[in-house]
Amino acid sequence: MVDKKILETYINKAHILTEALPFIRDFNDKTMVIKYGGSALINPEIKETIIKDIALMKFVGMHPVIVHGGGPEINSFLKKLEIESKFINGLRVTDEKTMEVVEMVLAGKVNKQIVTDIELNGVKAVGLSGKDGGTVIAKKIESDIDYGYVGTVDHVDPTMLKSLIKSDIIPVIAPIGKDEHGNTYNINADYMAVAIAGALNAEKLVYLTDVPGVMKDINDPSSIISFIKAKDIPSLIDEGVISGGMIPKVECCLEAVKEGVRNVHILDGRIKHCLILELFTVDGIGTMIEKE
Amino acid sequence: MVDKKILETYINKAHILTEALPFIRDFNDKTMVIKYGGSALINPEIKETIIKDIALMKFVGMHPVIVHGGGPEINSFLKKLEIESKFINGLRVTDEKTMEVVEMVLAGKVNKQIVTDIELNGVKAVGLSGKDGGTVIAKKIESDIDYGYVGTVDHVDPTMLKSLIKSDIIPVIAPIGKDEHGNTYNINADYMAVAIAGALNAEKLVYLTDVPGVMKDINDPSSIISFIKAKDIPSLIDEGVISGGMIPKVECCLEAVKEGVRNVHILDGRIKHCLILELFTVDGIGTMIEKE
Amino acid sequence: MVDKKILETYINKAHILTEALPFIRDFNDKTMVIKYGGSALINPEIKETIIKDIALMKFVGMHPVIVHGGGPEINSFLKKLEIESKFINGLRVTDEKTMEVVEMVLAGKVNKQIVTDIELNGVKAVGLSGKDGGTVIAKKIESDIDYGYVGTVDHVDPTMLKSLIKSDIIPVIAPIGKDEHGNTYNINADYMAVAIAGALNAEKLVYLTDVPGVMKDINDPSSIISFIKAKDIPSLIDEGVISGGMIPKVECCLEAVKEGVRNVHILDGRIKHCLILELFTVDGIGTMIEKE
Amino acid sequence: MVDKKILETYINKAHILTEALPFIRDFNDKTMVIKYGGSALINPEIKETIIKDIALMKFVGMHPVIVHGGGPEINSFLKKLEIESKFINGLRVTDEKTMEVVEMVLAGKVNKQIVTDIELNGVKAVGLSGKDGGTVIAKKIESDIDYGYVGTVDHVDPTMLKSLIKSDIIPVIAPIGKDEHGNTYNINADYMAVAIAGALNAEKLVYLTDVPGVMKDINDPSSIISFIKAKDIPSLIDEGVISGGMIPKVECCLEAVKEGVRNVHILDGRIKHCLILELFTVDGIGTMIEKE
Amino acid sequence: MVDKKILETYINKAHILTEALPFIRDFNDKTMVIKYGGSALINPEIKETIIKDIALMKFVGMHPVIVHGGGPEINSFLKKLEIESKFINGLRVTDEKTMEVVEMVLAGKVNKQIVTDIELNGVKAVGLSGKDGGTVIAKKIESDIDYGYVGTVDHVDPTMLKSLIKSDIIPVIAPIGKDEHGNTYNINADYMAVAIAGALNAEKLVYLTDVPGVMKDINDPSSIISFIKAKDIPSLIDEGVISGGMIPKVECCLEAVKEGVRNVHILDGRIKHCLILELFTVDGIGTMIEKE
Amino acid sequence: MVDKKILETYINKAHILTEALPFIRDFNDKTMVIKYGGSALINPEIKETIIKDIALMKFVGMHPVIVHGGGPEINSFLKKLEIESKFINGLRVTDEKTMEVVEMVLAGKVNKQIVTDIELNGVKAVGLSGKDGGTVIAKKIESDIDYGYVGTVDHVDPTMLKSLIKSDIIPVIAPIGKDEHGNTYNINADYMAVAIAGALNAEKLVYLTDVPGVMKDINDPSSIISFIKAKDIPSLIDEGVISGGMIPKVECCLEAVKEGVRNVHILDGRIKHCLILELFTVDGIGTMIEKE
């Protein structure tokens, strides 16, 4: 039998578990799409806590769905294979050789590693790209410039994802799709996450980023805005509160809300357990954009 | 945005949540019968934590089933109604009038109060007695002495309980049954819990008691035995390690194990969050009797 | 082998069974809510026939749901416990102590007795109050006078009832509910039956009363009106055909019809087998209010 | 409102309905195969009561399955078409032309008429021959004499029958089967009923015959034996209690019991409502052969 | 091992199988009602290929439903039985005796023969008339002339058909129905097929006829029109392109399209494998009337 | 309308389709594991026919499951990345870097390409490695030599595969697994196919190889043995009929048969449509090893 003091600590721990009850209750049986990228994917210490958060989400009755990025790994392999990339307007011009490497790294390395990490926590996961199960039908981005195999989502068929979710297997999805002729396209993971969250009628879409969230003063992390109504975003952009690199992110959020996702979260993926902190506390740690 | 120190506290809390993962994983979809009585049922402060524990168990995927007692309330009402009770060998001789009061208090007061308390935490519960759904078929206890309507369990039909569990409703059961002629019997809640746990093939049967567990030295709570193999119990009784009032309790445990329950726990129901402490920590706080 | 004359009697009996065919066919798989109170609940001889009627309804494919009252038993126990009641406008001012007794008697005595009686006929039943499964969410009645724990139905969640009906278990419901803070309320059984019949989209709501039905001349039982269209009720009240104590009853019926119940019956619960007589004969014995 | 005396009559009728409860309860969800032939099929007045009995059986939760004969109709059409039949050992030598007529009359006339009659009572029925759904695989009877298309049952595939029963449609089956080459065979309806009852694990197989049942004295209908244990049949034959034309009938019963049917009944199909009389009264009107 | 040349032949055969892929894919899980009559039903050589086509349709995932005619057989039996028929306006005046023979031949002979033929290919089929399962409710045709038991479809209850289709059993339906009084009617098979295809929301209704299809020049089979839009039919009739005996056929098609059938095909049932040829090739061999 | 000669060709084609009926019938709803490697995977012309064969198998009701290899691609990438491999006893010593490339090529390139090819034919497929869904638990091969991440199958959890098969999605599996610590292993695809076929209780396991099958005379392709009973294999090896490189292949077959697979086929994957040729013709083109 543990002594009184240790028992007290344990009771505190148990108390903390039950504090999570209202959140567990509210999000029960809800689909949560997580865009997983940036530091959260690279820093091993952070990564471990996030993977545990995902496992916990599953165990307490939510349905996490992961859409991941994989930037640095791609560059590293392209370099090793001495394939050079041209960038126009920040987009990588993607020829067939490059696309091949991008797919191998995303679908054959990053993706399967996330699956392995999750399964170590006793949950089942499956590594997919948008090509599997005819899930993501892509099309070449429209532009005067030929970016090669850079695509956007034409539409999503969520049938297979739903069946896997129902079987309690966490889908981990690489941001790749194919068109009706079988051509493979590299898709921006942020937009891919929007399309998938929309097709699944997700309760939440959560972005793990390398910034604290939407801030009133970009240099002051304490100026973070916890809640924004979707309808207030246009005026926030007009007023310059949302500016710079945050604008495309927030436009993704708006798009997601329009496609039927209830809330979109922008989190600091550099904080340990950031998922649990955002989902299981009243104020959270990042910014939540609400549909209504 | 919270400051660094508070964030640290939150991260610690999140960490504690994920520490529970292995236990949540192991007990997923398992039925846990809880004999709920003694101080745990009376002390409001303790009660609140135990109800929360039960709600948490449900939310993380277990199927708690409650069998409750109700001693003091029964005496109080019998007294108010000026019905006197004769006791022989510690058993209350139960005539028709007494049985009527026992049933009203157990099924109409204690039972419905537990249901109310659980439902305040956002989980569904249903208050039943063994008479409902033909669940517990009782028979008069065999004895030379006529104890009146004091019965034992003849057999259990778990059909309705299983259907309620499948619908994610927690059954809360008063220790009352009826025989095939419609006679009502008062049943010892400890034995009722055994019969129900057996019929449901429960993973665990947990006794909330007013002692710390099975102790080597009855006067030294720190001498508690954390694990006992069912097959070692007879010799522990012979050696006098298990003695006195603990013997009938332990015999219940043996019976439960024989009926197919995997583990039986004897806990100190006077400790806050005792259910979580026992189920979600490696050593637990009480005594666990193992089938094998 | 029976002799010719006896055989003739038997053949007649068989013929009577098959006469019921058209009614059995029409009400197959239909939900029938029965407000069970008054003499039908008290007179043992009548009671026996009504319980048999309910069992037969179940066996031939209908889904009876019972909502019961329990007046005299409550008074008797309040008296024994020397709790006095103040009545204002015919409503009992219900303090906490009184509510406790009301709940014990309704949910712990009357309710479980009906379950026992039904199950003796080989059908499964389950005794519930509106508190179970979060079925009936109540609220305090609105009034300048404080009646204490006297409530009305705010809304009904029929999920658990439907699941029990699907499992072929007859729900027997005490007219008690709780609000979102866990407070218990005593609810008028007539209105409770309306709310439950509405939430279940019942085919019929049947009131067992101590009058023959709606009569043209209140002193002449032979003046009973067999069928009334719901839309004709207001003018019948205006013309004084429906008057006095019959008005609130009939308003219940109107409310039920508005909530989606197809027919409401007002029967004389003092007649043996009154349920079968009303449901299995062309004209019935009471008054049927039709939606259209 | 009906007057007192008429009400009394009605209450009696209602009482008779509830008297059937124990039988309804016991036979709920049980499959009952009825061999329907002889006078019961020809006499229109009797027929009407038997069809009503079958409809009632369905409505109160049993699953009747009809296997019918059709002797006189076949002869009448063969005569009209001037096809002569040779009989050897009581069996009709069945050439292709004869078989064609037999099938048309059984499957196209008698069968569809029974379906029509049943459906007039509000129950669904479907007319089949053993050829449908690959249900009855027949083979030519083994004999030194060539009887043509006279067959026995090789085996039964009950898949389609079970699916129809589950959809609450009463199968009405003509005693015809085909072999694996597509040849059509006429099968003795008594044996066909045995094979189908066996394949469906029927609770009962009921023969409607033109005799009162098994009688001790063949000239004294009052000497009928109500219950016979299957194991006692051989000695009853030895002792001459069962003799003559009753022997093959009783051997059918024995075979059915061996194939898993629980009880086999031999009834007098010349009595109105004979099915209800046998099934819904304690002693019945015919002879019941019990498995154990 | 086969030699090179034979292997080449085999590879060609395999190639032909895979050529069918796009058609198999498009018609997967679709219901196809086939009106089966004329030469296709009489010529044994043709018949064999059509039956095989039906079996193949089933095996590759379509749901064929057969509605058959039976003209010549009926005449032959009426003649043998010396029953004379009067014809008015091309309709047979059908008295009770005639109707009896019509039903026996259609439901007891033609129908069961088709079932036998299909089942020889390893698929399950069931022979029905519209009377079975209360599927086709008929009514007497409206006319000043009394044609006796000549009826039209009042409405179709597709419940049983759907349940059989779901169980992978092919329904084979004789064009007979009954009214609510149990009277039997002979129904034009072309119209019966329309009503059934409509009630099943069929993808296709296919008429096997004795003409090549709709032709521009009735004397030139090569003038066949492969595709007609439903909306163009009235003008095609006005222009005289569709004329004579083709008009009622085409009006059936229009009716079917109005009832929700997507395409209606008029095929030459005198061509071997005409079903496969029409369904598994781009242009088909007959005329397809398209909804849109 | 096509002319007579072309029509004749079409009729022949239709005839060929219906010739496949018996095979389609026999393999309906059966699981077929195909080890897909060698020339069949490399030669684009052959590949196209095999992918079509797989699509056809799916459409006619079989459940193909693909396990693929990928040798040449792996070597090519290792070379490009200047990673050298040491081979001992024919096994590649696989360090972490090598394993990384192997996984990327197999799971990120070869695997996804097969998925894309299959989906172009209108069937859904999903690209997996044994790591997904915890399907293949691997362990390091036991040996005195340290081959690094070269593993064998410890056990297979077929849950996810079965759920995908039930959803009509073809699993395409890369021969990679992980152990309980999350280490990734390269597994021999032939053995992986055996383990998966066993866990799925497959009807057939089909090896696409670069030899014609088991031949009596290794230099004479016409000496191929079409059928071998599993029990005869040991003596065939003793007699030298099976020798050299064919021995390990045949041992795989024996193992598969032992694990519950009914037939194992060794085919010449260099022949177009070899799958259809083997499965849809009586003798097939390769060697079939039969369980019994």
XYZ file of C-alpha atoms in Angstrom, chain A residues 36-47 72 210:
14
model
C 0.092 17.029 -39.170
C 3.239 18.837 -40.313
C 6.028 21.196 -39.351
C 8.012 20.835 -36.126
C 5.393 18.524 -34.675
C 6.410 15.978 -37.299
C 10.167 16.494 -36.993
C 11.019 17.020 -33.324
C 11.034 13.490 -31.859
C 10.167 14.588 -28.322
C 7.152 16.620 -29.434
C 6.161 13.935 -31.912
C 12.259 18.422 -45.502
C 4.836 26.543 -36.203
